[in-house]
Amino acid sequence: MQQKSILVTAPSGAGKTTLVKRLLSEFDFLEFSVSATTREARENEVDGVDYHFISEEVFRAKIEKNEFLEWEEVYGGSFYGTLKSEIDRIHAQNKVPVFDIDIMGAMSIKKKLCNHVLSIFIAPPNMEVLEERLRNRHTETEEKIKTRLDKAHSELKFENFFDKKVVNDDVDRAYLEFKHLITNYLGL
Ligand code: 5GP
């Protein structure tokens, strides 16, 4: 765990997953850290690729066995966690893990990995754009959208806790800035 890692966090809907996916498709030496979650898989999501989809019972057993670097109950009822085994798996391949996780989880990973991690906060240009993006996904109910917006509002206050911030105003521009931060950090 003493090697370098990349931590990407944002309020839901800020576009971090799009940036992370683009990054991973460009650089083979970066590897996505597959989190465990108890939420249902969405259409197109693959077990073991997007997440390890597990039951709450299995998740709780893993908490007991201290298998998580961090875990959170992110949205009422759903658990998400970063498995220590993922980091070991990625480092064993001499690759750099990329964490795409929520803000509270990112804060605990940053504390645990200290100066072995570059933490990047992806910010939406404003709350209106964030709301529009969440609605356009058509994956959440109205109630869930409201919960995510309320949460995003309070999460924006944590942006200064992280090493770098990228405003996702235009995805191509934001991607270039994001990529440069990472290549600089890795000395490329
Ligand atoms: P979604 O359900 O949209 O895939 O993810 C919901 C939120 O959970 C996102 O902010 C996502 O980044 C976060 N998340 C994904 N994996 C983890 C994890 O391992 N730990 C924590 N704390 N949050 C995670």
mmCIF file of C-alpha atoms and ligand atoms in Angstrom:
data_model
loop_
_atom_site.group_PDB
_atom_site.id
_atom_site.type_symbol
_atom_site.label_atom_id
_atom_site.label_comp_id
_atom_site.label_asym_id
_atom_site.label_seq_id
_atom_site.Cartn_x
_atom_site.Cartn_y
_atom_site.Cartn_z
ATOM 1 C CA MET A 1 0.000 0.000 0.000
ATOM 2 C CA GLN A 2 3.012 2.269 -0.069
ATOM 3 C CA GLN A 3 2.821 2.699 -3.844
ATOM 4 C CA LYS A 4 1.007 5.533 -5.551
ATOM 5 C CA SER A 5 -2.763 5.590 -5.971
ATOM 6 C CA ILE A 6 -5.280 7.924 -7.579
ATOM 7 C CA LEU A 7 -8.437 8.875 -5.734
ATOM 8 C CA VAL A 8 -11.280 10.530 -7.607
ATOM 9 C CA THR A 9 -14.303 11.834 -5.779
ATOM 10 C CA ALA A 10 -17.256 14.121 -6.454
ATOM 11 C CA PRO A 11 -20.873 14.715 -5.603
ATOM 12 C CA SER A 12 -23.059 12.254 -7.513
ATOM 13 C CA GLY A 13 -23.705 13.518 -11.056
ATOM 14 C CA ALA A 14 -20.583 15.674 -11.356
ATOM 15 C CA GLY A 15 -19.296 13.361 -14.083
ATOM 16 C CA LYS A 16 -16.422 11.661 -12.310
ATOM 17 C CA THR A 17 -17.177 8.206 -13.657
ATOM 18 C CA THR A 18 -17.049 9.470 -17.261
ATOM 19 C CA LEU A 19 -13.642 11.043 -16.617
ATOM 20 C CA VAL A 20 -12.363 7.930 -14.837
ATOM 21 C CA LYS A 21 -13.534 5.604 -17.621
ATOM 22 C CA ARG A 22 -11.839 7.739 -20.241
ATOM 23 C CA LEU A 23 -8.636 7.774 -18.229
ATOM 24 C CA LEU A 24 -8.643 3.995 -17.781
ATOM 25 C CA SER A 25 -9.199 3.416 -21.473
ATOM 26 C CA GLU A 26 -6.180 5.583 -22.277
ATOM 27 C CA PHE A 27 -3.650 4.218 -19.758
ATOM 28 C CA ASP A 28 -3.066 0.490 -19.313
ATOM 29 C CA PHE A 29 -1.001 0.911 -16.167
ATOM 30 C CA LEU A 30 -3.976 2.405 -14.334
ATOM 31 C CA GLU A 31 -6.466 -0.076 -12.924
ATOM 32 C CA PHE A 32 -9.947 0.547 -11.545
ATOM 33 C CA SER A 33 -10.406 -0.529 -7.942
ATOM 34 C CA VAL A 34 -13.662 -2.505 -8.038
ATOM 35 C CA SER A 35 -15.715 -1.657 -4.951
ATOM 36 C CA ALA A 36 -18.164 -3.969 -3.243
ATOM 37 C CA THR A 37 -21.774 -2.831 -2.978
ATOM 38 C CA THR A 38 -25.113 -4.134 -1.766
ATOM 39 C CA ARG A 39 -27.136 -2.099 -4.252
ATOM 40 C CA GLU A 40 -28.815 -3.726 -7.259
ATOM 41 C CA ALA A 41 -26.827 -3.837 -10.493
ATOM 42 C CA ARG A 42 -28.097 -1.398 -13.123
ATOM 43 C CA GLU A 43 -28.608 -2.461 -16.730
ATOM 44 C CA ASN A 44 -25.208 -2.815 -18.428
ATOM 45 C CA GLU A 45 -23.347 -3.189 -15.144
ATOM 46 C CA VAL A 46 -21.242 -6.314 -14.843
ATOM 47 C CA ASP A 47 -20.458 -8.097 -11.593
ATOM 48 C CA GLY A 48 -16.734 -7.996 -10.868
ATOM 49 C CA VAL A 49 -16.173 -5.218 -13.406
ATOM 50 C CA ASP A 50 -18.278 -2.260 -12.241
ATOM 51 C CA TYR A 51 -18.744 -3.537 -8.695
ATOM 52 C CA HIS A 52 -18.659 -6.740 -6.744
ATOM 53 C CA PHE A 53 -22.408 -7.015 -6.162
ATOM 54 C CA ILE A 54 -22.888 -8.783 -2.831
ATOM 55 C CA SER A 55 -25.657 -9.239 -0.276
ATOM 56 C CA GLU A 56 -25.819 -7.199 2.913
ATOM 57 C CA GLU A 57 -25.075 -10.368 4.853
ATOM 58 C CA VAL A 58 -21.842 -10.969 2.929
ATOM 59 C CA PHE A 59 -20.956 -7.271 3.202
ATOM 60 C CA ARG A 60 -21.392 -7.344 6.991
ATOM 61 C CA ALA A 61 -19.251 -10.467 7.240
ATOM 62 C CA LYS A 62 -16.482 -8.656 5.346
ATOM 63 C CA ILE A 63 -16.729 -5.721 7.780
ATOM 64 C CA GLU A 64 -16.329 -8.178 10.644
ATOM 65 C CA LYS A 65 -13.285 -9.731 8.974
ATOM 66 C CA ASN A 66 -11.720 -6.279 8.497
ATOM 67 C CA GLU A 67 -11.554 -6.737 4.720
ATOM 68 C CA PHE A 68 -12.357 -3.119 3.858
ATOM 69 C CA LEU A 69 -10.000 -0.161 3.672
ATOM 70 C CA GLU A 70 -13.148 1.933 4.112
ATOM 71 C CA TRP A 71 -16.855 1.392 3.776
ATOM 72 C CA GLU A 72 -19.944 3.603 3.900
ATOM 73 C CA GLU A 73 -23.669 3.349 3.909
ATOM 74 C CA VAL A 74 -23.959 5.761 1.004
ATOM 75 C CA TYR A 75 -27.654 6.094 0.248
ATOM 76 C CA GLY A 76 -30.120 4.841 2.846
ATOM 77 C CA GLY A 77 -29.701 1.097 2.891
ATOM 78 C CA SER A 78 -26.948 0.609 0.293
ATOM 79 C CA PHE A 79 -23.425 -0.192 1.429
ATOM 80 C CA TYR A 80 -20.300 0.528 -0.598
ATOM 81 C CA GLY A 81 -16.737 -0.345 0.332
ATOM 82 C CA THR A 82 -13.167 -0.493 -0.910
ATOM 83 C CA LEU A 83 -11.688 -3.954 -0.480
ATOM 84 C CA LYS A 84 -8.088 -4.174 0.713
ATOM 85 C CA SER A 85 -7.710 -7.165 -1.596
ATOM 86 C CA GLU A 86 -8.355 -4.907 -4.619
ATOM 87 C CA ILE A 87 -5.418 -2.675 -3.788
ATOM 88 C CA ASP A 88 -3.147 -5.679 -3.254
ATOM 89 C CA ARG A 89 -4.350 -7.228 -6.538
ATOM 90 C CA ILE A 90 -3.567 -4.038 -8.466
ATOM 91 C CA HIS A 91 -0.218 -3.343 -6.820
ATOM 92 C CA ALA A 92 0.809 -6.965 -7.403
ATOM 93 C CA GLN A 93 0.452 -6.260 -11.136
ATOM 94 C CA ASN A 94 2.635 -3.152 -10.725
ATOM 95 C CA LYS A 95 -0.303 -1.013 -11.687
ATOM 96 C CA VAL A 96 -1.719 2.115 -10.084
ATOM 97 C CA PRO A 97 -5.151 1.764 -8.446
ATOM 98 C CA VAL A 98 -7.816 4.317 -9.301
ATOM 99 C CA PHE A 99 -10.532 4.770 -6.677
ATOM 100 C CA ASP A 100 -13.846 6.276 -7.792
ATOM 101 C CA ILE A 101 -15.706 6.767 -4.541
ATOM 102 C CA ASP A 102 -17.992 9.061 -2.593
ATOM 103 C CA ILE A 103 -16.698 11.962 -0.540
ATOM 104 C CA MET A 104 -16.816 10.451 2.944
ATOM 105 C CA GLY A 105 -15.077 7.290 1.729
ATOM 106 C CA ALA A 106 -12.520 9.403 -0.136
ATOM 107 C CA MET A 107 -11.750 11.348 3.036
ATOM 108 C CA SER A 108 -11.001 8.162 4.943
ATOM 109 C CA ILE A 109 -8.847 6.733 2.131
ATOM 110 C CA LYS A 110 -6.925 10.002 1.944
ATOM 111 C CA LYS A 111 -6.244 9.838 5.676
ATOM 112 C CA LYS A 112 -5.142 6.204 5.458
ATOM 113 C CA LEU A 113 -2.940 6.455 2.358
ATOM 114 C CA CYS A 114 -1.615 9.955 3.272
ATOM 115 C CA ASN A 115 1.021 11.065 0.795
ATOM 116 C CA HIS A 116 0.779 7.907 -1.320
ATOM 117 C CA VAL A 117 -2.369 9.118 -3.013
ATOM 118 C CA LEU A 118 -3.331 11.978 -5.316
ATOM 119 C CA SER A 119 -6.879 13.028 -4.485
ATOM 120 C CA ILE A 120 -8.937 14.869 -7.089
ATOM 121 C CA PHE A 121 -12.327 16.436 -6.469
ATOM 122 C CA ILE A 122 -14.557 16.758 -9.549
ATOM 123 C CA ALA A 123 -16.960 19.657 -9.139
ATOM 124 C CA PRO A 124 -20.070 20.375 -11.200
ATOM 125 C CA PRO A 125 -20.121 23.913 -12.684
ATOM 126 C CA ASN A 126 -23.236 24.616 -10.561
ATOM 127 C CA MET A 127 -26.192 22.901 -8.883
ATOM 128 C CA GLU A 128 -28.533 23.409 -11.887
ATOM 129 C CA VAL A 129 -26.219 21.454 -14.169
ATOM 130 C CA LEU A 130 -25.868 18.744 -11.539
ATOM 131 C CA GLU A 131 -29.647 18.362 -11.285
ATOM 132 C CA GLU A 132 -30.017 18.216 -15.060
ATOM 133 C CA ARG A 133 -27.350 15.503 -15.306
ATOM 134 C CA LEU A 134 -28.959 13.390 -12.597
ATOM 135 C CA ARG A 135 -32.344 13.636 -14.329
ATOM 136 C CA ASN A 136 -30.926 12.818 -17.747
ATOM 137 C CA ARG A 137 -29.500 9.539 -16.466
ATOM 138 C CA HIS A 138 -33.047 8.201 -16.016
ATOM 139 C CA THR A 139 -31.727 5.669 -13.512
ATOM 140 C CA GLU A 140 -33.111 7.106 -10.276
ATOM 141 C CA THR A 141 -36.555 7.813 -8.871
ATOM 142 C CA GLU A 142 -37.567 11.399 -8.047
ATOM 143 C CA GLU A 143 -37.047 10.672 -4.365
ATOM 144 C CA LYS A 144 -33.530 9.369 -4.977
ATOM 145 C CA ILE A 145 -32.683 12.379 -7.136
ATOM 146 C CA LYS A 146 -33.769 14.697 -4.311
ATOM 147 C CA THR A 147 -31.664 12.746 -1.791
ATOM 148 C CA ARG A 148 -28.616 12.923 -4.061
ATOM 149 C CA LEU A 149 -29.081 16.672 -4.638
ATOM 150 C CA ASP A 150 -29.339 17.398 -0.925
ATOM 151 C CA LYS A 151 -26.258 15.324 -0.327
ATOM 152 C CA ALA A 152 -24.361 17.010 -3.177
ATOM 153 C CA HIS A 153 -25.177 20.404 -1.695
ATOM 154 C CA SER A 154 -23.493 19.541 1.594
ATOM 155 C CA GLU A 155 -20.645 17.632 -0.097
ATOM 156 C CA LEU A 156 -19.507 20.643 -2.107
ATOM 157 C CA LYS A 157 -18.219 22.064 1.163
ATOM 158 C CA PHE A 158 -15.498 19.399 1.290
ATOM 159 C CA GLU A 159 -13.803 20.288 -1.971
ATOM 160 C CA ASN A 160 -10.851 22.005 -0.302
ATOM 161 C CA PHE A 161 -9.990 18.888 1.641
ATOM 162 C CA PHE A 162 -8.612 17.235 -1.499
ATOM 163 C CA ASP A 163 -5.302 17.865 -3.302
ATOM 164 C CA LYS A 164 -6.779 19.114 -6.577
ATOM 165 C CA LYS A 165 -10.106 20.246 -7.977
ATOM 166 C CA VAL A 166 -11.350 19.979 -11.567
ATOM 167 C CA VAL A 167 -14.555 21.774 -12.584
ATOM 168 C CA ASN A 168 -16.425 19.603 -15.060
ATOM 169 C CA ASP A 169 -17.862 22.426 -17.174
ATOM 170 C CA ASP A 170 -16.935 20.851 -20.491
ATOM 171 C CA VAL A 171 -16.027 17.175 -20.462
ATOM 172 C CA ASP A 172 -13.191 17.397 -23.029
ATOM 173 C CA ARG A 173 -11.580 20.364 -21.346
ATOM 174 C CA ALA A 174 -12.020 18.859 -17.888
ATOM 175 C CA TYR A 175 -10.547 15.572 -19.086
ATOM 176 C CA LEU A 176 -7.361 17.242 -20.312
ATOM 177 C CA GLU A 177 -6.892 19.024 -17.004
ATOM 178 C CA PHE A 178 -7.648 15.826 -15.086
ATOM 179 C CA LYS A 179 -5.229 13.786 -17.189
ATOM 180 C CA HIS A 180 -2.427 16.317 -16.785
ATOM 181 C CA LEU A 181 -2.800 16.279 -13.003
ATOM 182 C CA ILE A 182 -2.400 12.511 -13.022
ATOM 183 C CA THR A 183 0.478 12.281 -15.483
ATOM 184 C CA ASN A 184 2.330 15.013 -13.551
ATOM 185 C CA TYR A 185 1.803 13.176 -10.279
ATOM 186 C CA LEU A 186 3.110 9.937 -11.772
ATOM 187 C CA GLY A 187 6.076 11.773 -13.297
ATOM 188 C CA LEU A 188 5.107 10.985 -16.918
HETATM 189 P P1 5GP B 1 -23.541 4.518 -7.698
HETATM 190 O O1 5GP B 1 -24.624 3.806 -6.954
HETATM 191 O O2 5GP B 1 -24.071 5.678 -8.493
HETATM 192 O O3 5GP B 1 -22.674 3.596 -8.524
HETATM 193 O O4 5GP B 1 -22.553 5.126 -6.608
HETATM 194 C C1 5GP B 1 -23.035 5.893 -5.565
HETATM 195 C C2 5GP B 1 -21.870 6.542 -4.856
HETATM 196 O O5 5GP B 1 -21.105 5.551 -4.142
HETATM 197 C C3 5GP B 1 -20.899 7.214 -5.810
HETATM 198 O O6 5GP B 1 -20.538 8.467 -5.258
HETATM 199 C C4 5GP B 1 -19.757 6.256 -5.830
HETATM 200 O O7 5GP B 1 -18.548 6.913 -6.153
HETATM 201 C C5 5GP B 1 -19.754 5.786 -4.385
HETATM 202 N N1 5GP B 1 -18.920 4.620 -4.199
HETATM 203 C C6 5GP B 1 -18.591 3.675 -5.098
HETATM 204 N N2 5GP B 1 -17.759 2.784 -4.563
HETATM 205 C C7 5GP B 1 -17.515 3.176 -3.283
HETATM 206 C C8 5GP B 1 -16.706 2.663 -2.219
HETATM 207 O O8 5GP B 1 -16.015 1.672 -2.326
HETATM 208 N N3 5GP B 1 -16.729 3.349 -1.050
HETATM 209 C C9 5GP B 1 -17.469 4.459 -0.884
HETATM 210 N N4 5GP B 1 -17.396 5.066 0.286
HETATM 211 N N5 5GP B 1 -18.230 4.978 -1.863
HETATM 212 C C10 5GP B 1 -18.267 4.343 -3.046
#
